[in-house]
mmCIF file of C-alpha atoms in Angstrom:
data_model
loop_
_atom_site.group_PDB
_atom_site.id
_atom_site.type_symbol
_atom_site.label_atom_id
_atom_site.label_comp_id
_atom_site.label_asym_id
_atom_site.label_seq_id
_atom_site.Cartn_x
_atom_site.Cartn_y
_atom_site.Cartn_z
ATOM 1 C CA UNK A 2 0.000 0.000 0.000
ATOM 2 C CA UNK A 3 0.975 3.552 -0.522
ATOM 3 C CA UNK A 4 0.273 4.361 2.903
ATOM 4 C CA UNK A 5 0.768 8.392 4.023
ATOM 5 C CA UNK A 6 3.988 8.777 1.861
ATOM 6 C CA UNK A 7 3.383 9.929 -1.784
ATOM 7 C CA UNK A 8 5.070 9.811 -4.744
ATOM 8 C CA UNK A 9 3.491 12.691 -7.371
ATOM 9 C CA UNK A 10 4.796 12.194 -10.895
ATOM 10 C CA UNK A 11 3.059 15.268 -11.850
ATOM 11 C CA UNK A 12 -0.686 13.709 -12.723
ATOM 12 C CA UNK A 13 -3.734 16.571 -12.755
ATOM 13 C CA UNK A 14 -3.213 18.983 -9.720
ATOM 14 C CA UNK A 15 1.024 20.249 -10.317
ATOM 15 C CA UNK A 16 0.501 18.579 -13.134
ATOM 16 C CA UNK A 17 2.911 20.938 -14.686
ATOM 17 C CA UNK A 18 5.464 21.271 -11.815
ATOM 18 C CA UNK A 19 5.844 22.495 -8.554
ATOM 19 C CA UNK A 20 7.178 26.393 -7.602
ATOM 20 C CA UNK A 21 10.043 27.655 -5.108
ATOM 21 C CA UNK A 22 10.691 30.615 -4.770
ATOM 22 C CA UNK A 23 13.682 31.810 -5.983
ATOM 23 C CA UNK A 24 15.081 28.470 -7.129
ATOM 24 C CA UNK A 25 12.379 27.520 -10.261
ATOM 25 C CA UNK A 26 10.312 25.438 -10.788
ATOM 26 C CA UNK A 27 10.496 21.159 -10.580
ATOM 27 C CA UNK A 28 8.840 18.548 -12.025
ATOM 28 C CA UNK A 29 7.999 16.196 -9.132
ATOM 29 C CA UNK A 30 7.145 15.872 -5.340
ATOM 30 C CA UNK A 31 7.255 13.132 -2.763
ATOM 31 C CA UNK A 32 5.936 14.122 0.152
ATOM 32 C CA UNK A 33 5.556 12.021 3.222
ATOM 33 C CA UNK A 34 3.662 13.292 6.635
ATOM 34 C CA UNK A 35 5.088 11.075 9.236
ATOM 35 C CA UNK A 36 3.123 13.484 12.035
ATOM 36 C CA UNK A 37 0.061 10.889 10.405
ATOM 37 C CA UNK A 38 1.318 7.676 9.078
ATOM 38 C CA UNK A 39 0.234 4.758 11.101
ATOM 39 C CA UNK A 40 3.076 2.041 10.334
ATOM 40 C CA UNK A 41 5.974 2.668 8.252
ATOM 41 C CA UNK A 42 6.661 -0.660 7.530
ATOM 42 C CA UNK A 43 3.903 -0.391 5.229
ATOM 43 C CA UNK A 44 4.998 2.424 3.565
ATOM 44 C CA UNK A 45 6.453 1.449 -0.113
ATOM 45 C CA UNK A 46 8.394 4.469 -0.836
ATOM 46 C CA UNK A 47 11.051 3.839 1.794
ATOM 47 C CA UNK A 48 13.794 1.159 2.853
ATOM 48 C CA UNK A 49 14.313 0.626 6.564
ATOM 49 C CA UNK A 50 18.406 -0.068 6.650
ATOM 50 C CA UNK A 51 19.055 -3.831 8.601
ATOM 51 C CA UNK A 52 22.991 -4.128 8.385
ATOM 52 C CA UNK A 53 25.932 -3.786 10.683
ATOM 53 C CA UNK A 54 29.019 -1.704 10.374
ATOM 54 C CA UNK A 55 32.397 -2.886 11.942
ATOM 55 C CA UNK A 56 34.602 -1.488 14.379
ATOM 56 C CA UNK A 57 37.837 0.406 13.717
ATOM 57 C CA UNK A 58 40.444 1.943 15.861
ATOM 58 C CA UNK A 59 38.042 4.872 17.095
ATOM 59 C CA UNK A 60 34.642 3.853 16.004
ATOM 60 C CA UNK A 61 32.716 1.239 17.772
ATOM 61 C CA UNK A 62 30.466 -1.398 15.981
ATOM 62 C CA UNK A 63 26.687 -0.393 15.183
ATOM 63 C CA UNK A 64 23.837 -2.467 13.954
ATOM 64 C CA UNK A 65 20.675 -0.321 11.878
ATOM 65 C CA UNK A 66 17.785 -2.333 12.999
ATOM 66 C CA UNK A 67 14.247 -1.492 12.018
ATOM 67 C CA UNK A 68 12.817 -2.015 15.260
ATOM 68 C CA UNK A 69 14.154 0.962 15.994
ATOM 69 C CA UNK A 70 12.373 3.044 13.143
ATOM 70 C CA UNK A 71 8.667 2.968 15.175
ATOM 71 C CA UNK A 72 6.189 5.281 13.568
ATOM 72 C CA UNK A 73 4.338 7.173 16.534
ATOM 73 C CA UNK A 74 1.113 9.208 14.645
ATOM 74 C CA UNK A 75 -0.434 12.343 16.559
ATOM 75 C CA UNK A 76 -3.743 9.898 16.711
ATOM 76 C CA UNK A 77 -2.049 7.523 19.089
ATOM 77 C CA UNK A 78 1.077 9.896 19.944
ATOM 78 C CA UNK A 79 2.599 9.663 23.507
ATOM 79 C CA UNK A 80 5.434 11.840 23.565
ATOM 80 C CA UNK A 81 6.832 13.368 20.375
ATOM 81 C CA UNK A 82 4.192 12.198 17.146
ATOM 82 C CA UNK A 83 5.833 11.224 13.927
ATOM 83 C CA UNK A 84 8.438 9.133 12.892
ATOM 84 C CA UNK A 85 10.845 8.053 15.484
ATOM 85 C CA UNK A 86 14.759 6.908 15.248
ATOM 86 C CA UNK A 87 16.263 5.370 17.788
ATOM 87 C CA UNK A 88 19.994 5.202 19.080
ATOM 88 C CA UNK A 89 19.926 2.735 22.277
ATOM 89 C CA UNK A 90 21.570 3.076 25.069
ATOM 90 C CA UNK A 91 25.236 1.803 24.852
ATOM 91 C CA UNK A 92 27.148 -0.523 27.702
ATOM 92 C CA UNK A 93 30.516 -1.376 26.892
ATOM 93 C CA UNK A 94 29.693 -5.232 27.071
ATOM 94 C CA UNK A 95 27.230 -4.575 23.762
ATOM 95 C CA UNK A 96 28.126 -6.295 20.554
ATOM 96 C CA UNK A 97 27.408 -2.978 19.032
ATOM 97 C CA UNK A 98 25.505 0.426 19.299
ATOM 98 C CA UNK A 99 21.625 -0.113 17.959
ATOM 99 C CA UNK A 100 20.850 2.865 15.361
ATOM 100 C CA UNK A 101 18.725 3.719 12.821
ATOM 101 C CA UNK A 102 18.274 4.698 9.576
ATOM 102 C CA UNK A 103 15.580 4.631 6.042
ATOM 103 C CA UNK A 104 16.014 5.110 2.668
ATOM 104 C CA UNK A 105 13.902 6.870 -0.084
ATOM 105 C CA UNK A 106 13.414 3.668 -3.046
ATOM 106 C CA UNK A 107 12.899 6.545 -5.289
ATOM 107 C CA UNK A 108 16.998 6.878 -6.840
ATOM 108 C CA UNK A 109 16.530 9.011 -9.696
ATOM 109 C CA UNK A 110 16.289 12.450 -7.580
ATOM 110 C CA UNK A 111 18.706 14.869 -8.878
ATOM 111 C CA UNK A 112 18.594 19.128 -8.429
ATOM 112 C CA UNK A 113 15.264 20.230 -6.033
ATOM 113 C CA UNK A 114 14.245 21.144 -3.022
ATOM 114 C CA UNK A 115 14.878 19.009 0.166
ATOM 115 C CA UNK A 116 13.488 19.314 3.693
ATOM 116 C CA UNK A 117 11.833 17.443 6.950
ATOM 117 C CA UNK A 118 11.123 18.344 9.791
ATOM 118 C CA UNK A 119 13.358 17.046 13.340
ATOM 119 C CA UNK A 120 13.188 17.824 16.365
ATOM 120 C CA UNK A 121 15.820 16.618 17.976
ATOM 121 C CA UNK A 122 17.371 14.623 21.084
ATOM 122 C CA UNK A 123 18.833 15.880 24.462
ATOM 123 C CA UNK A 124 20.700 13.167 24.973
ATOM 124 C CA UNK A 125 24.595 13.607 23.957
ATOM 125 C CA UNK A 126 26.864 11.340 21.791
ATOM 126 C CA UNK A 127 24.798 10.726 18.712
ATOM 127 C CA UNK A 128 24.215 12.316 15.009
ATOM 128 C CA UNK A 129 20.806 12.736 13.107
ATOM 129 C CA UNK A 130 20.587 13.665 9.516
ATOM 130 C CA UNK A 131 18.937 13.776 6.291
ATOM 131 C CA UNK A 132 21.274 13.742 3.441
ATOM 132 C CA UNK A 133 21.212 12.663 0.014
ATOM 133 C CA UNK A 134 23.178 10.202 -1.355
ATOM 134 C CA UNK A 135 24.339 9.117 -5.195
ATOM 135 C CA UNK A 136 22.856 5.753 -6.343
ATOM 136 C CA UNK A 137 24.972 2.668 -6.380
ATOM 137 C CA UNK A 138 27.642 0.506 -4.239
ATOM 138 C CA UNK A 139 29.225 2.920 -1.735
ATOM 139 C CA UNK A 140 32.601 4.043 -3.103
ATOM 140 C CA UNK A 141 34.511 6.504 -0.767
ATOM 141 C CA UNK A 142 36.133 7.592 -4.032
ATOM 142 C CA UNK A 143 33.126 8.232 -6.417
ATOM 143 C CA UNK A 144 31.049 8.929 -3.316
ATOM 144 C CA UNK A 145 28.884 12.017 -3.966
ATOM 145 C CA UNK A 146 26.569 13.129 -1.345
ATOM 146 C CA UNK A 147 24.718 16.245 0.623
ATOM 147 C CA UNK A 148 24.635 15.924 4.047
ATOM 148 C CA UNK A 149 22.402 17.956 6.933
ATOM 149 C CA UNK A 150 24.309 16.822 10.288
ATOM 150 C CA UNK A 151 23.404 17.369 13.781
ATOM 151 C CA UNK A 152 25.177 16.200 16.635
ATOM 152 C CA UNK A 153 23.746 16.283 20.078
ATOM 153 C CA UNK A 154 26.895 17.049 22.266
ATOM 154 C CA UNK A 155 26.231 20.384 20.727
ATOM 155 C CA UNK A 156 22.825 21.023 22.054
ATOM 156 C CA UNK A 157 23.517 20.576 26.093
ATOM 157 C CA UNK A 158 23.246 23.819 28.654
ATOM 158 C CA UNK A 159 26.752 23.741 28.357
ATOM 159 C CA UNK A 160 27.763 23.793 25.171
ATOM 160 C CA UNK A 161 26.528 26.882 23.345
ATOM 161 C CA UNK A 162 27.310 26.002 20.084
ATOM 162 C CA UNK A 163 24.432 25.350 18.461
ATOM 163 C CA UNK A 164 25.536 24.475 14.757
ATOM 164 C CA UNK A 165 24.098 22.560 11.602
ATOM 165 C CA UNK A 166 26.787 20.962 9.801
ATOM 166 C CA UNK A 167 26.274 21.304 6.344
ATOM 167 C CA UNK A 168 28.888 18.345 3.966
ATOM 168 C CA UNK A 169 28.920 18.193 0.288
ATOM 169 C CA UNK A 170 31.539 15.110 -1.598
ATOM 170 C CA UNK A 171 31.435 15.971 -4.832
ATOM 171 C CA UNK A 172 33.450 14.715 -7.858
ATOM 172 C CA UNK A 173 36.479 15.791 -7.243
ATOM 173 C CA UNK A 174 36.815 16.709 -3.290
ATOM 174 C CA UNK A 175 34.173 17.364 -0.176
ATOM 175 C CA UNK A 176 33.701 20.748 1.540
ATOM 176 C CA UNK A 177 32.423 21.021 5.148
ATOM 177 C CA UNK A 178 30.818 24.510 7.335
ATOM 178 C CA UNK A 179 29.239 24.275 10.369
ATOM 179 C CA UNK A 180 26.811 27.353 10.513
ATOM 180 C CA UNK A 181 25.229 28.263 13.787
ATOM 181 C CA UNK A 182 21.332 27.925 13.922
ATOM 182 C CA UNK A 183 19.504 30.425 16.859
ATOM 183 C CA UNK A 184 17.815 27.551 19.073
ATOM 184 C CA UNK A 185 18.524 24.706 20.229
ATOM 185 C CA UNK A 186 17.378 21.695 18.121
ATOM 186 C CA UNK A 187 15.753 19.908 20.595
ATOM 187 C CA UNK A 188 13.385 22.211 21.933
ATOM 188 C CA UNK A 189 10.586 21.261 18.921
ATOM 189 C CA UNK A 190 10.563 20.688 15.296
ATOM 190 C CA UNK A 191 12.634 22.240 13.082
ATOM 191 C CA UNK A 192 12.348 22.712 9.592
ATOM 192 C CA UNK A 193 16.214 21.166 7.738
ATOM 193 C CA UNK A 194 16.109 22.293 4.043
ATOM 194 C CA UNK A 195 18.659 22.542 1.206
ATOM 195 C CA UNK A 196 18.255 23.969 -2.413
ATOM 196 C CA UNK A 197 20.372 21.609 -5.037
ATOM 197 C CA UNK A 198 20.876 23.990 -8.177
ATOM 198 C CA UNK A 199 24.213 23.248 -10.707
ATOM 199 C CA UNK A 200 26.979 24.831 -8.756
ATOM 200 C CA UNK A 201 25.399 25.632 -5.580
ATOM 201 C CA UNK A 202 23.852 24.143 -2.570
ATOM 202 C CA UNK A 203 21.709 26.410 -0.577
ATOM 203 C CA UNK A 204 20.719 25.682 3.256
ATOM 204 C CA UNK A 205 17.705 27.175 5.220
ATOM 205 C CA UNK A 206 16.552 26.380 9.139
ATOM 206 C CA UNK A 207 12.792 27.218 9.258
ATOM 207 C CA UNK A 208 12.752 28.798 6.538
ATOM 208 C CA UNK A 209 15.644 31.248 6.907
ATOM 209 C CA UNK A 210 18.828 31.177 4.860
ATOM 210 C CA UNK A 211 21.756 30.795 6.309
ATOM 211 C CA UNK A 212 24.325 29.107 4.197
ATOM 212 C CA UNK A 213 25.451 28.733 0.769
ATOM 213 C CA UNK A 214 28.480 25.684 -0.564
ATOM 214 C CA UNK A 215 29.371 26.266 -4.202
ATOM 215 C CA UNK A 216 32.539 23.601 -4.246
ATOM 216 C CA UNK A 217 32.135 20.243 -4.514
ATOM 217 C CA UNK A 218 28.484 19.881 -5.416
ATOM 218 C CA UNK A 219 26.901 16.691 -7.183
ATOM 219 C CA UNK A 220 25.968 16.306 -10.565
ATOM 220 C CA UNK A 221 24.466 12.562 -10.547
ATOM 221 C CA UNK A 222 20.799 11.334 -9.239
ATOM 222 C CA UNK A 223 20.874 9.513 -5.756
ATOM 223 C CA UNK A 224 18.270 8.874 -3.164
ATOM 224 C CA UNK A 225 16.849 10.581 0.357
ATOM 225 C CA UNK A 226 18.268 9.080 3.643
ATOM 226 C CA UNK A 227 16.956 9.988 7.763
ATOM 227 C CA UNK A 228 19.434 8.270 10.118
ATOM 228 C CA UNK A 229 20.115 8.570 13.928
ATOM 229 C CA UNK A 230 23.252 6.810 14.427
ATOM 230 C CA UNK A 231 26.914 6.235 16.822
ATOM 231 C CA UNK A 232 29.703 5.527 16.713
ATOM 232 C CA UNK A 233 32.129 7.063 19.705
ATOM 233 C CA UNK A 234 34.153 9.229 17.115
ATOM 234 C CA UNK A 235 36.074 11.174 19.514
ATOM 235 C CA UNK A 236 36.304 13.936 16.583
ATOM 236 C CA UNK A 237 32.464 13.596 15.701
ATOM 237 C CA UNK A 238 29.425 13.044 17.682
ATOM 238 C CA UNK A 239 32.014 11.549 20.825
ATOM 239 C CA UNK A 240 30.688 8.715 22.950
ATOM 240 C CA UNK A 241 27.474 6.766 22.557
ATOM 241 C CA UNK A 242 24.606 7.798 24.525
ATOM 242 C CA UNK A 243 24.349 5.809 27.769
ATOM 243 C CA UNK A 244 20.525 6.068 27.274
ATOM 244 C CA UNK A 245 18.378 5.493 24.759
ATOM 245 C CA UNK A 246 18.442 8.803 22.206
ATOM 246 C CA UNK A 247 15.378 9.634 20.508
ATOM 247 C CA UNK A 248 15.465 11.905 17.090
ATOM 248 C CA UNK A 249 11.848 12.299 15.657
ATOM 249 C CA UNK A 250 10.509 13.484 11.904
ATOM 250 C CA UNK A 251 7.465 15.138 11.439
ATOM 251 C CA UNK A 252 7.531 14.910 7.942
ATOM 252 C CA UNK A 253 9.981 14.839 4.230
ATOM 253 C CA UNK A 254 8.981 16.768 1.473
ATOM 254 C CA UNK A 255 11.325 17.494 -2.205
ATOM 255 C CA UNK A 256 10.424 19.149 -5.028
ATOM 256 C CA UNK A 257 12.796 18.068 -7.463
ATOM 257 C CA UNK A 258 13.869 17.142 -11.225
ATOM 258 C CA UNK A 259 14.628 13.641 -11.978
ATOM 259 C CA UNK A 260 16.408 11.236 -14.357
ATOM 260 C CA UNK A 261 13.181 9.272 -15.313
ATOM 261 C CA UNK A 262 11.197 10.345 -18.062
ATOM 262 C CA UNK A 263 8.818 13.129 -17.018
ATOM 263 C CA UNK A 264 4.666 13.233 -17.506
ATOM 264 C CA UNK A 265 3.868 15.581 -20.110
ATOM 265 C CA UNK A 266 2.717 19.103 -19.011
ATOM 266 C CA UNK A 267 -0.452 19.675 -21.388
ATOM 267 C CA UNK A 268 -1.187 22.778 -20.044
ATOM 268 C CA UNK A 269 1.187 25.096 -17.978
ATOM 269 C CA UNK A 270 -1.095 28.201 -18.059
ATOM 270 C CA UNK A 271 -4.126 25.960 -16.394
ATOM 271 C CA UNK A 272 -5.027 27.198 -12.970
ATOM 272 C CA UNK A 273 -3.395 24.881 -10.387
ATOM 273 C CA UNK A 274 -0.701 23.407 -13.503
ATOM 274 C CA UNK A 275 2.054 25.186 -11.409
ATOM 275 C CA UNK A 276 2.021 24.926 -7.616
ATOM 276 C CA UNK A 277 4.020 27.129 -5.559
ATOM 277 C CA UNK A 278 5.390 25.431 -2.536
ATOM 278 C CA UNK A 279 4.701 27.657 0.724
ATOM 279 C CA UNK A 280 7.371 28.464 2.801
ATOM 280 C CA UNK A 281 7.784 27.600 6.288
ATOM 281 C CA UNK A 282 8.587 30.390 8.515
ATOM 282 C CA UNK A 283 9.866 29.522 11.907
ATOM 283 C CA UNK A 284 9.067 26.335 14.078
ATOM 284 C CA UNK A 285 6.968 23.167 12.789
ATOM 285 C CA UNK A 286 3.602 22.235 15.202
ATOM 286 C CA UNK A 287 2.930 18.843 14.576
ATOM 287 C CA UNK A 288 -1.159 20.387 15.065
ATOM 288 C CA UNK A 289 -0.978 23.149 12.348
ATOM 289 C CA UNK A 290 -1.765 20.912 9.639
ATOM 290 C CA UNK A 291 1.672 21.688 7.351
ATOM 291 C CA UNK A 292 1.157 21.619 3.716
ATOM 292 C CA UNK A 293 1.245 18.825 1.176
ATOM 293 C CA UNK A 294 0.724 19.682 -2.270
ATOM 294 C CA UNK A 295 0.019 16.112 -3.569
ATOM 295 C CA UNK A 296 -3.003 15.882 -0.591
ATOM 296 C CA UNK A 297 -6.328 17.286 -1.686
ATOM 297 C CA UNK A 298 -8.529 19.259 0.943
ATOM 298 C CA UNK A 299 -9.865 16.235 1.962
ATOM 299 C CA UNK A 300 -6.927 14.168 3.459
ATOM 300 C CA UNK A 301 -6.766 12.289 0.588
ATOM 301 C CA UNK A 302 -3.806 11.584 -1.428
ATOM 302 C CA UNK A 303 -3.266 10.932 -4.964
ATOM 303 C CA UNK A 304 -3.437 7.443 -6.141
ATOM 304 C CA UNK A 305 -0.001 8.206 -8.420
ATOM 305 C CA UNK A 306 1.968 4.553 -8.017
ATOM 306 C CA UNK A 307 5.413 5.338 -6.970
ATOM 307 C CA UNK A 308 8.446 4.844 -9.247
ATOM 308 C CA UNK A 309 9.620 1.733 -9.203
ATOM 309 C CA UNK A 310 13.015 0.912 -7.578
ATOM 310 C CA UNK A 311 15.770 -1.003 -8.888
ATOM 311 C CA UNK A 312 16.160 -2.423 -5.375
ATOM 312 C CA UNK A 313 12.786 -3.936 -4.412
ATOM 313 C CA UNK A 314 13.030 -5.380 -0.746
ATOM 314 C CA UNK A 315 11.648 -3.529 1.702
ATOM 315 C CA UNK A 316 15.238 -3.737 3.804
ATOM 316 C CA UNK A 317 18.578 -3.738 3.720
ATOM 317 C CA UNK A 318 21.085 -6.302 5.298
ATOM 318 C CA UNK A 319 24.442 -6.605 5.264
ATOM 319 C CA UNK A 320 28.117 -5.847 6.941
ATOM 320 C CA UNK A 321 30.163 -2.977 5.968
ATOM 321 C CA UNK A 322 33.885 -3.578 6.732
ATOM 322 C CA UNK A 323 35.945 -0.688 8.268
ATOM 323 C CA UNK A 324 38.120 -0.312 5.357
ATOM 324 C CA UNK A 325 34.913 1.341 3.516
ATOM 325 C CA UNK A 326 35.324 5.001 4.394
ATOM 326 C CA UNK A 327 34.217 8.025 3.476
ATOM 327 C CA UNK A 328 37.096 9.408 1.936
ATOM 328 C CA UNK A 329 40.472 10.151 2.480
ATOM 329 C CA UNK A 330 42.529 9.564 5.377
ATOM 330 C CA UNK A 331 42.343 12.933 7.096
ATOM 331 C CA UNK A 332 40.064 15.596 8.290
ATOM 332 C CA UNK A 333 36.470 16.151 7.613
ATOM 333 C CA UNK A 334 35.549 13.787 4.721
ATOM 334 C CA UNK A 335 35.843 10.590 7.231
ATOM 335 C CA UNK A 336 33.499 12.350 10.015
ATOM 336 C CA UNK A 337 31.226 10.466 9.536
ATOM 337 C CA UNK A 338 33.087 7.510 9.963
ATOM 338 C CA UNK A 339 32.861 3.961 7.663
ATOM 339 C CA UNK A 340 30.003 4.826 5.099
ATOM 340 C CA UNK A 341 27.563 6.983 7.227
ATOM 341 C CA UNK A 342 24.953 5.865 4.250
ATOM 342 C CA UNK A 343 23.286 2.839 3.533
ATOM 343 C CA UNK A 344 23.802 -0.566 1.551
ATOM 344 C CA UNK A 345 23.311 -0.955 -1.958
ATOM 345 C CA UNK A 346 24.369 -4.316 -2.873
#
């Protein structure tokens, strides 16, 4: 079933693309409102990552398991609604730290519009992000990726420095910045969003702009991950949490071009061909019923089938060995440790 997440290959309503300001306009959406989905293991737009990652000399071993990817909907909610990741609490006699992590099945998204919603955990020693990732076998030297980081030592009374670390790996190198947001990410939802235009990446916090990377930026289609993971990189997120960590989405939404072949636009001067996409200014309430252009005023979604992917499982397993880094030997392109994405194989 298609569930709450939708896939709009620009059918009737947008049927002629989808509006942002100041970027253009794209020819898709996929939209997915985890502040409603009952059960996301139902959901056939996303992969929920089952593999484990080895140790090295200063990362510890960590297993993504789906049971800790629990959708929590505001109808049933107790505590934070939407779509929770887990990081479990770590003892030093664990085979490895418990994490988690999902994958769009959708691998053609290229340039667009990418955001979700976080709020964030309390609880020190982990990292949460949404990042996109090119398609195919990880390669730390053809690895090309956009990464929204978060790390949760950084959001304690005593630490100050409130920063969203921004990572692009492009062709030819990887560029990191660490701007400083003005709350702390835990105190609600939070609205993570980067513009992907040739040349540039663009990053916004609830809807302000506050960073631009022109070096290093992708050319090649790829895929939307979430994942709340450890590791007890002393230069990174630090030590595992102790307790369990909780990092919860409200909801994903892109507007993007893609690599498949596109529905076409009969008539782009029709009312409602061209949708602008609103902006969101300031903090996400999971109550103030956020927009979703492919969801009529009903509730109901479109019936659009989702592309097909070229991996059809609904999980991943696997082992990734410590050898398979992100690239290079030094400084900020190995941050996030043996491949911080997920297996293709």
């Amino acid at each position: 079933m298609c569930s709450i997440c939708i896939v709009c290959s620009v059918l009737g309503k947008c049927e002629c693309g989808y509006s942002v300001k100041g970027q253009g306009t794209y020819t898709n959406a996929f939209e997915a409102d985890f502040f409603h989905q009952d059960d996301i293991a139902r959901d056939e737009n996303w992969f929920i990552s089952d593999y484990y990652q080895a140790p090295s000399s200063d990362q510890k071993p960590m297993t993504y398991e789906p049971a800790n990817v629990i959708s929590n909907p505001l109808a049933r909610s107790s505590g934070d609604p939407g779509l929770q990741l887990f990081v479990r609490g770590y003892k030093a006699t664990d085979a490895s730290v418990r994490a988690a992590e999902l994958t769009t099945k959708r691998e053609d998204m290229q340039y667009g519009s990418y955001r979700a919603a976080i709020k964030y955990t309390t609880v020190p020693g982990t990292c949460g992000s949404i990042f996109w990732l090119k398609n195919g076998p990880y390669d730390r030297n053809t690895v090309q990726e956009i990464d929204v980081e978060l790390l949760s030592y950084e959001d304690t009374d005593a630490s100050p420095q409130r920063k969203m670390h921004v990572v692009l790996h492009g062709p030819s190198g990887s560029v990191h910045d660490a701007p400083q947001v003005p709350f702390r990410p835990s105190d609600g939802y939070h609205e993570y969003r980067f513009d992907w235009s040739p040349g540039k990446v663009s990053y916004y916090v609830d809807g302000q702009h506050i960073h631009d990377l022109t070096e290093h930026v992708p050319t090649v289609p790829g895929r939307i991950i979430l994942n709340h993971w450890a590791r007890g990189q002393s230069g990174w997120e630090k030590y595992p949490p102790s307790q369990d960590a909780l990092m919860t989405v409200g909801y994903v939404k892109a507007y993007f071009n893609t690599t498949s072949p596109a529905t076409k636009c009969v008539a782009p001067e029709a009312n409602g061909a061209v949708c602008e996409v609103p902006v969101q200014l300031g903090p996400v309430s999971p109550e103030q019923n956020t927009a979703f252009l492919t969801r009529d005023s009903s509730g109901t979604y479109s019936s659009n089938e989702p592309v097909a992917p070229v991996n059809p499982p609904s999980t991943r397993s696997g082992t990734i060995s410590p050898e398979n880094k992100c690239g290079g030997d030094e400084g900020f392109t190995c941050l996030n440790g043996p491949f911080s994405g997920s297996l293709y194989a």
